[in-house]
Short mmCIF file of N, CA, C and O in Angstrom, two decimals:
data_model
loop_
_atom_site.label_atom_id
_atom_site.label_comp_id
_atom_site.label_asym_id
_atom_site.label_seq_id
_atom_site.Cartn_x
_atom_site.Cartn_y
_atom_site.Cartn_z
N UNK T 1 -12.79 -28.33 -25.51
CA UNK T 1 -14.23 -28.38 -25.34
C UNK T 1 -14.83 -27.08 -25.85
O UNK T 1 -14.45 -26.00 -25.41
N UNK T 2 -15.72 -27.17 -26.79
CA UNK T 2 -16.35 -25.99 -27.36
C UNK T 2 -17.47 -25.50 -26.44
O UNK T 2 -18.09 -26.27 -25.72
N UNK T 3 -17.71 -24.21 -26.51
CA UNK T 3 -18.73 -23.59 -25.67
C UNK T 3 -19.99 -23.36 -26.50
O UNK T 3 -19.92 -22.85 -27.61
N UNK T 4 -21.10 -23.72 -25.96
CA UNK T 4 -22.38 -23.40 -26.58
C UNK T 4 -22.70 -21.97 -26.18
O UNK T 4 -23.07 -21.70 -25.03
N UNK T 5 -22.54 -21.03 -27.12
CA UNK T 5 -22.68 -19.61 -26.79
C UNK T 5 -24.09 -19.25 -26.34
O UNK T 5 -24.29 -18.22 -25.71
N UNK T 6 -25.04 -20.09 -26.64
CA UNK T 6 -26.40 -19.82 -26.17
C UNK T 6 -26.55 -20.18 -24.69
O UNK T 6 -27.45 -19.69 -24.02
N UNK T 7 -25.66 -21.02 -24.19
CA UNK T 7 -25.75 -21.44 -22.79
C UNK T 7 -24.76 -20.72 -21.89
O UNK T 7 -24.97 -20.61 -20.70
N UNK T 8 -23.63 -20.28 -22.44
CA UNK T 8 -22.58 -19.69 -21.61
C UNK T 8 -21.88 -18.57 -22.37
O UNK T 8 -21.44 -18.75 -23.50
N UNK T 9 -21.76 -17.41 -21.73
CA UNK T 9 -21.04 -16.30 -22.34
C UNK T 9 -19.53 -16.53 -22.22
O UNK T 9 -19.08 -17.35 -21.41
N UNK T 10 -18.77 -15.80 -22.98
CA UNK T 10 -17.31 -15.93 -22.90
C UNK T 10 -16.81 -15.54 -21.51
O UNK T 10 -15.89 -16.16 -20.99
N UNK T 11 -17.42 -14.55 -20.89
CA UNK T 11 -16.99 -14.17 -19.54
C UNK T 11 -17.28 -15.29 -18.54
O UNK T 11 -16.48 -15.55 -17.64
N UNK T 12 -18.40 -15.96 -18.69
CA UNK T 12 -18.70 -17.10 -17.82
C UNK T 12 -17.71 -18.23 -18.05
O UNK T 12 -17.25 -18.86 -17.11
N UNK T 13 -17.36 -18.47 -19.31
CA UNK T 13 -16.38 -19.50 -19.64
C UNK T 13 -15.04 -19.20 -18.98
O UNK T 13 -14.42 -20.08 -18.38
N UNK T 14 -14.58 -17.95 -19.07
CA UNK T 14 -13.32 -17.55 -18.44
C UNK T 14 -13.38 -17.72 -16.94
O UNK T 14 -12.43 -18.20 -16.32
N UNK T 15 -14.46 -17.31 -16.33
CA UNK T 15 -14.59 -17.43 -14.87
C UNK T 15 -14.57 -18.88 -14.41
O UNK T 15 -14.22 -19.17 -13.27
N UNK T 16 -14.90 -19.80 -15.28
CA UNK T 16 -14.92 -21.21 -14.94
C UNK T 16 -13.62 -21.93 -15.28
O UNK T 16 -13.29 -22.93 -14.66
N UNK T 17 -12.85 -21.41 -16.24
CA UNK T 17 -11.71 -22.15 -16.77
C UNK T 17 -10.35 -21.46 -16.68
O UNK T 17 -9.34 -22.09 -16.99
N UNK T 18 -10.30 -20.20 -16.31
CA UNK T 18 -9.04 -19.46 -16.32
C UNK T 18 -8.60 -19.11 -14.90
O UNK T 18 -9.41 -18.72 -14.07
N UNK T 19 -7.31 -19.27 -14.67
CA UNK T 19 -6.68 -18.86 -13.41
C UNK T 19 -5.61 -17.84 -13.76
O UNK T 19 -4.93 -17.98 -14.79
N UNK T 20 -5.43 -16.81 -12.95
CA UNK T 20 -4.41 -15.79 -13.21
C UNK T 20 -3.49 -15.63 -12.02
O UNK T 20 -3.83 -16.00 -10.89
N UNK T 21 -2.31 -15.06 -12.28
CA UNK T 21 -1.31 -14.85 -11.23
C UNK T 21 -0.82 -13.41 -11.22
O UNK T 21 0.32 -13.13 -11.53
N UNK T 22 -1.68 -12.46 -10.87
CA UNK T 22 -1.28 -11.05 -10.90
C UNK T 22 -0.30 -10.65 -9.81
O UNK T 22 0.34 -9.61 -9.91
N UNK T 23 -0.16 -11.45 -8.77
CA UNK T 23 0.70 -11.05 -7.66
C UNK T 23 2.17 -11.02 -8.04
O UNK T 23 2.97 -10.34 -7.41
N UNK T 24 2.57 -11.73 -9.09
CA UNK T 24 3.95 -11.65 -9.57
C UNK T 24 4.27 -10.28 -10.13
O UNK T 24 5.43 -9.89 -10.21
N UNK T 25 3.25 -9.55 -10.51
CA UNK T 25 3.43 -8.20 -11.05
C UNK T 25 3.43 -7.17 -9.93
O UNK T 25 3.98 -6.10 -10.07
N UNK T 26 2.84 -7.50 -8.82
CA UNK T 26 2.74 -6.60 -7.65
C UNK T 26 2.10 -5.26 -8.01
O UNK T 26 2.58 -4.20 -7.63
N UNK T 27 1.02 -5.33 -8.72
CA UNK T 27 0.25 -4.15 -9.09
C UNK T 27 -1.13 -4.25 -8.45
O UNK T 27 -1.91 -5.15 -8.79
N UNK T 28 -1.43 -3.33 -7.55
CA UNK T 28 -2.74 -3.33 -6.90
C UNK T 28 -3.84 -3.09 -7.93
O UNK T 28 -4.93 -3.67 -7.83
N UNK T 29 -3.57 -2.29 -8.93
CA UNK T 29 -4.56 -2.03 -9.98
C UNK T 29 -4.90 -3.32 -10.73
O UNK T 29 -6.06 -3.62 -10.98
N UNK T 30 -3.87 -4.07 -11.10
CA UNK T 30 -4.09 -5.32 -11.82
C UNK T 30 -4.80 -6.34 -10.93
O UNK T 30 -5.69 -7.06 -11.38
N UNK T 31 -4.44 -6.38 -9.66
CA UNK T 31 -5.11 -7.29 -8.73
C UNK T 31 -6.59 -6.95 -8.62
O UNK T 31 -7.44 -7.84 -8.70
N UNK T 32 -6.93 -5.67 -8.46
CA UNK T 32 -8.34 -5.26 -8.38
C UNK T 32 -9.09 -5.65 -9.65
O UNK T 32 -10.22 -6.13 -9.60
N UNK T 33 -8.45 -5.43 -10.81
CA UNK T 33 -9.07 -5.77 -12.08
C UNK T 33 -9.32 -7.27 -12.17
O UNK T 33 -10.39 -7.71 -12.58
N UNK T 34 -8.33 -8.07 -11.80
CA UNK T 34 -8.46 -9.53 -11.86
C UNK T 34 -9.59 -10.01 -10.94
O UNK T 34 -10.38 -10.89 -11.32
N UNK T 35 -9.69 -9.44 -9.75
CA UNK T 35 -10.77 -9.80 -8.82
C UNK T 35 -12.12 -9.42 -9.43
O UNK T 35 -13.08 -10.19 -9.38
N UNK T 36 -12.18 -8.24 -10.03
CA UNK T 36 -13.44 -7.78 -10.64
C UNK T 36 -13.85 -8.67 -11.81
O UNK T 36 -15.02 -9.03 -11.94
N UNK T 37 -12.91 -9.04 -12.65
CA UNK T 37 -13.24 -9.79 -13.86
C UNK T 37 -13.45 -11.28 -13.58
O UNK T 37 -14.41 -11.87 -14.05
N UNK T 38 -12.54 -11.90 -12.81
CA UNK T 38 -12.59 -13.35 -12.62
C UNK T 38 -13.08 -13.78 -11.24
O UNK T 38 -13.52 -14.91 -11.08
N UNK T 39 -12.93 -12.92 -10.26
CA UNK T 39 -13.28 -13.28 -8.90
C UNK T 39 -12.07 -13.78 -8.14
O UNK T 39 -11.12 -14.31 -8.72
N UNK T 40 -12.07 -13.63 -6.84
CA UNK T 40 -10.92 -13.96 -6.01
C UNK T 40 -10.58 -15.45 -6.04
O UNK T 40 -9.43 -15.83 -5.85
N UNK T 41 -11.54 -16.29 -6.34
CA UNK T 41 -11.30 -17.74 -6.36
C UNK T 41 -10.49 -18.20 -7.57
O UNK T 41 -10.11 -19.36 -7.64
N UNK T 42 -10.21 -17.32 -8.51
CA UNK T 42 -9.44 -17.67 -9.72
C UNK T 42 -8.08 -17.00 -9.75
O UNK T 42 -7.44 -16.92 -10.79
N UNK T 43 -7.60 -16.52 -8.60
CA UNK T 43 -6.32 -15.83 -8.54
C UNK T 43 -5.35 -16.62 -7.67
O UNK T 43 -5.70 -17.06 -6.58
N UNK T 44 -4.13 -16.80 -8.19
CA UNK T 44 -3.08 -17.52 -7.48
C UNK T 44 -1.92 -16.58 -7.21
O UNK T 44 -1.59 -15.74 -8.04
N UNK T 45 -1.27 -16.75 -6.08
CA UNK T 45 -0.07 -15.99 -5.78
C UNK T 45 1.09 -16.57 -6.59
O UNK T 45 1.15 -17.77 -6.83
N UNK T 46 2.01 -15.72 -7.01
CA UNK T 46 3.11 -16.21 -7.85
C UNK T 46 4.29 -15.27 -7.78
O UNK T 46 4.21 -14.16 -7.26
N UNK T 47 5.38 -15.75 -8.32
CA UNK T 47 6.53 -14.92 -8.64
C UNK T 47 6.88 -15.25 -10.08
O UNK T 47 6.36 -16.19 -10.66
N UNK T 48 7.76 -14.48 -10.67
CA UNK T 48 8.08 -14.67 -12.07
C UNK T 48 9.57 -14.88 -12.26
O UNK T 48 10.36 -14.67 -11.34
N UNK T 49 9.95 -15.29 -13.44
CA UNK T 49 11.36 -15.50 -13.77
C UNK T 49 12.04 -14.15 -13.92
O UNK T 49 11.46 -13.23 -14.50
N UNK T 50 13.23 -13.90 -13.48
CA UNK T 50 14.03 -14.87 -12.73
C UNK T 50 13.49 -15.04 -11.32
O UNK T 50 13.16 -14.07 -10.65
N UNK T 51 13.36 -16.28 -10.93
CA UNK T 51 12.74 -16.61 -9.65
C UNK T 51 13.56 -16.08 -8.49
O UNK T 51 14.75 -16.32 -8.39
N UNK T 52 12.92 -15.34 -7.66
CA UNK T 52 13.52 -14.85 -6.42
C UNK T 52 12.53 -15.16 -5.31
O UNK T 52 11.40 -14.66 -5.33
N UNK T 53 12.94 -16.00 -4.38
CA UNK T 53 12.04 -16.35 -3.28
C UNK T 53 11.95 -15.16 -2.35
O UNK T 53 12.92 -14.79 -1.70
N UNK T 54 10.80 -14.54 -2.32
CA UNK T 54 10.60 -13.36 -1.50
C UNK T 54 9.20 -13.40 -0.89
O UNK T 54 8.34 -12.60 -1.25
N UNK T 55 8.95 -14.33 0.02
CA UNK T 55 7.59 -14.46 0.56
C UNK T 55 7.12 -13.20 1.28
O UNK T 55 5.93 -12.90 1.28
N UNK T 56 8.03 -12.46 1.88
CA UNK T 56 7.62 -11.24 2.58
C UNK T 56 7.09 -10.20 1.59
O UNK T 56 6.18 -9.44 1.92
N UNK T 57 7.66 -10.16 0.40
CA UNK T 57 7.19 -9.23 -0.62
C UNK T 57 5.76 -9.58 -1.03
O UNK T 57 4.91 -8.70 -1.15
N UNK T 58 5.49 -10.85 -1.26
CA UNK T 58 4.15 -11.27 -1.64
C UNK T 58 3.16 -11.03 -0.51
O UNK T 58 2.04 -10.59 -0.75
N UNK T 59 3.56 -11.29 0.72
CA UNK T 59 2.67 -11.04 1.87
C UNK T 59 2.36 -9.54 1.99
O UNK T 59 1.22 -9.16 2.24
N UNK T 60 3.39 -8.71 1.83
CA UNK T 60 3.19 -7.26 1.92
C UNK T 60 2.28 -6.77 0.78
O UNK T 60 1.43 -5.90 0.99
N UNK T 61 2.46 -7.34 -0.41
CA UNK T 61 1.61 -6.98 -1.54
C UNK T 61 0.15 -7.27 -1.23
O UNK T 61 -0.72 -6.42 -1.40
N UNK T 62 -0.14 -8.47 -0.76
CA UNK T 62 -1.52 -8.82 -0.43
C UNK T 62 -2.04 -8.01 0.76
O UNK T 62 -3.20 -7.58 0.76
N UNK T 63 -1.20 -7.79 1.76
CA UNK T 63 -1.62 -7.02 2.94
C UNK T 63 -1.95 -5.58 2.55
O UNK T 63 -2.80 -4.95 3.19
N UNK T 64 -1.31 -5.06 1.51
CA UNK T 64 -1.57 -3.70 1.05
C UNK T 64 -2.81 -3.56 0.19
O UNK T 64 -3.16 -2.46 -0.23
N UNK T 65 -3.48 -4.67 -0.06
CA UNK T 65 -4.69 -4.63 -0.88
C UNK T 65 -5.91 -4.36 0.00
O UNK T 65 -5.83 -4.39 1.22
N UNK T 66 -7.02 -4.13 -0.65
CA UNK T 66 -8.28 -3.91 0.08
C UNK T 66 -9.02 -5.23 0.32
O UNK T 66 -10.15 -5.22 0.79
N UNK T 67 -8.36 -6.35 0.03
CA UNK T 67 -9.00 -7.66 0.20
C UNK T 67 -9.10 -8.05 1.66
O UNK T 67 -8.24 -7.70 2.47
N UNK T 68 -10.11 -8.83 1.98
CA UNK T 68 -10.26 -9.35 3.34
C UNK T 68 -9.14 -10.34 3.62
O UNK T 68 -8.50 -10.87 2.70
N UNK T 69 -8.91 -10.63 4.89
CA UNK T 69 -7.88 -11.61 5.27
C UNK T 69 -8.21 -12.97 4.66
O UNK T 69 -7.31 -13.70 4.21
N UNK T 70 -9.48 -13.32 4.60
CA UNK T 70 -9.91 -14.60 4.01
C UNK T 70 -9.56 -14.64 2.51
O UNK T 70 -9.03 -15.65 2.02
N UNK T 71 -9.82 -13.56 1.80
CA UNK T 71 -9.49 -13.51 0.37
C UNK T 71 -7.98 -13.52 0.15
O UNK T 71 -7.49 -14.15 -0.78
N UNK T 72 -7.24 -12.85 1.02
CA UNK T 72 -5.78 -12.88 0.92
C UNK T 72 -5.27 -14.31 1.11
O UNK T 72 -4.38 -14.75 0.38
N UNK T 73 -5.83 -15.04 2.06
CA UNK T 73 -5.44 -16.44 2.28
C UNK T 73 -5.76 -17.31 1.07
O UNK T 73 -4.99 -18.20 0.72
N UNK T 74 -6.89 -17.04 0.44
CA UNK T 74 -7.24 -17.80 -0.78
C UNK T 74 -6.16 -17.60 -1.85
O UNK T 74 -5.71 -18.56 -2.46
N UNK T 75 -5.80 -16.35 -2.08
CA UNK T 75 -4.81 -16.04 -3.11
C UNK T 75 -3.43 -16.57 -2.72
O UNK T 75 -2.70 -17.09 -3.56
N UNK T 76 -3.08 -16.45 -1.46
CA UNK T 76 -1.76 -16.86 -1.00
C UNK T 76 -1.53 -18.36 -1.09
O UNK T 76 -0.38 -18.79 -1.15
N UNK T 77 -2.57 -19.16 -1.12
CA UNK T 77 -2.34 -20.60 -1.20
C UNK T 77 -3.60 -21.44 -1.23
O UNK T 77 -3.58 -22.56 -1.73
N UNK T 78 -4.68 -20.92 -0.70
CA UNK T 78 -5.91 -21.70 -0.64
C UNK T 78 -6.46 -22.07 -2.01
O UNK T 78 -6.94 -23.19 -2.22
N UNK T 79 -6.38 -21.14 -2.96
CA UNK T 79 -6.87 -21.44 -4.30
C UNK T 79 -6.01 -22.52 -4.96
O UNK T 79 -6.53 -23.39 -5.67
N UNK T 80 -4.70 -22.45 -4.76
CA UNK T 80 -3.81 -23.47 -5.30
C UNK T 80 -4.15 -24.84 -4.70
O UNK T 80 -4.22 -25.84 -5.42
N UNK T 81 -4.35 -24.87 -3.42
CA UNK T 81 -4.70 -26.13 -2.75
C UNK T 81 -5.99 -26.70 -3.33
O UNK T 81 -6.09 -27.90 -3.58
N UNK T 82 -6.96 -25.84 -3.54
CA UNK T 82 -8.25 -26.28 -4.10
C UNK T 82 -8.09 -26.74 -5.55
O UNK T 82 -8.64 -27.77 -5.95
N UNK T 83 -7.31 -26.00 -6.34
CA UNK T 83 -7.09 -26.35 -7.75
C UNK T 83 -6.39 -27.69 -7.90
O UNK T 83 -6.77 -28.51 -8.74
N UNK T 84 -5.40 -27.94 -7.07
CA UNK T 84 -4.56 -29.13 -7.21
C UNK T 84 -4.99 -30.28 -6.31
O UNK T 84 -4.49 -31.39 -6.44
N UNK T 85 -5.88 -29.98 -5.36
CA UNK T 85 -6.28 -31.01 -4.40
C UNK T 85 -5.24 -31.20 -3.30
O UNK T 85 -5.29 -32.16 -2.55
N UNK T 86 -4.31 -30.27 -3.19
CA UNK T 86 -3.27 -30.33 -2.15
C UNK T 86 -3.90 -30.14 -0.78
O UNK T 86 -4.93 -29.48 -0.63
N UNK T 87 -3.27 -30.70 0.22
CA UNK T 87 -3.70 -30.54 1.61
C UNK T 87 -5.15 -30.96 1.82
O UNK T 87 -5.86 -30.38 2.64
N UNK T 88 -5.62 -31.89 1.04
CA UNK T 88 -6.97 -32.41 1.23
C UNK T 88 -8.07 -31.42 0.90
O UNK T 88 -9.20 -31.58 1.34
N UNK T 89 -7.74 -30.37 0.13
CA UNK T 89 -8.74 -29.35 -0.23
C UNK T 89 -9.83 -29.90 -1.12
O UNK T 89 -9.67 -30.82 -1.84
#
């Protein structure tokens, strides 16, 4: 779908169509940047290959951020539920 540049800027297009997963990197700087650029509603929690299930690491990463508990919950799973329609979101 092409964007009518007179109606929507590229940053608006990204905020509407792009989702990112900075938590796999575990960088607070990158997380802050992603929140600033796209907003907390476009961020998903993730891990990267090679896959290592480490939920405590992801929880500690989010807990160490300056995000509210509500925003942390969105990133930890609420945004995924909303994106996919899981759990009746």
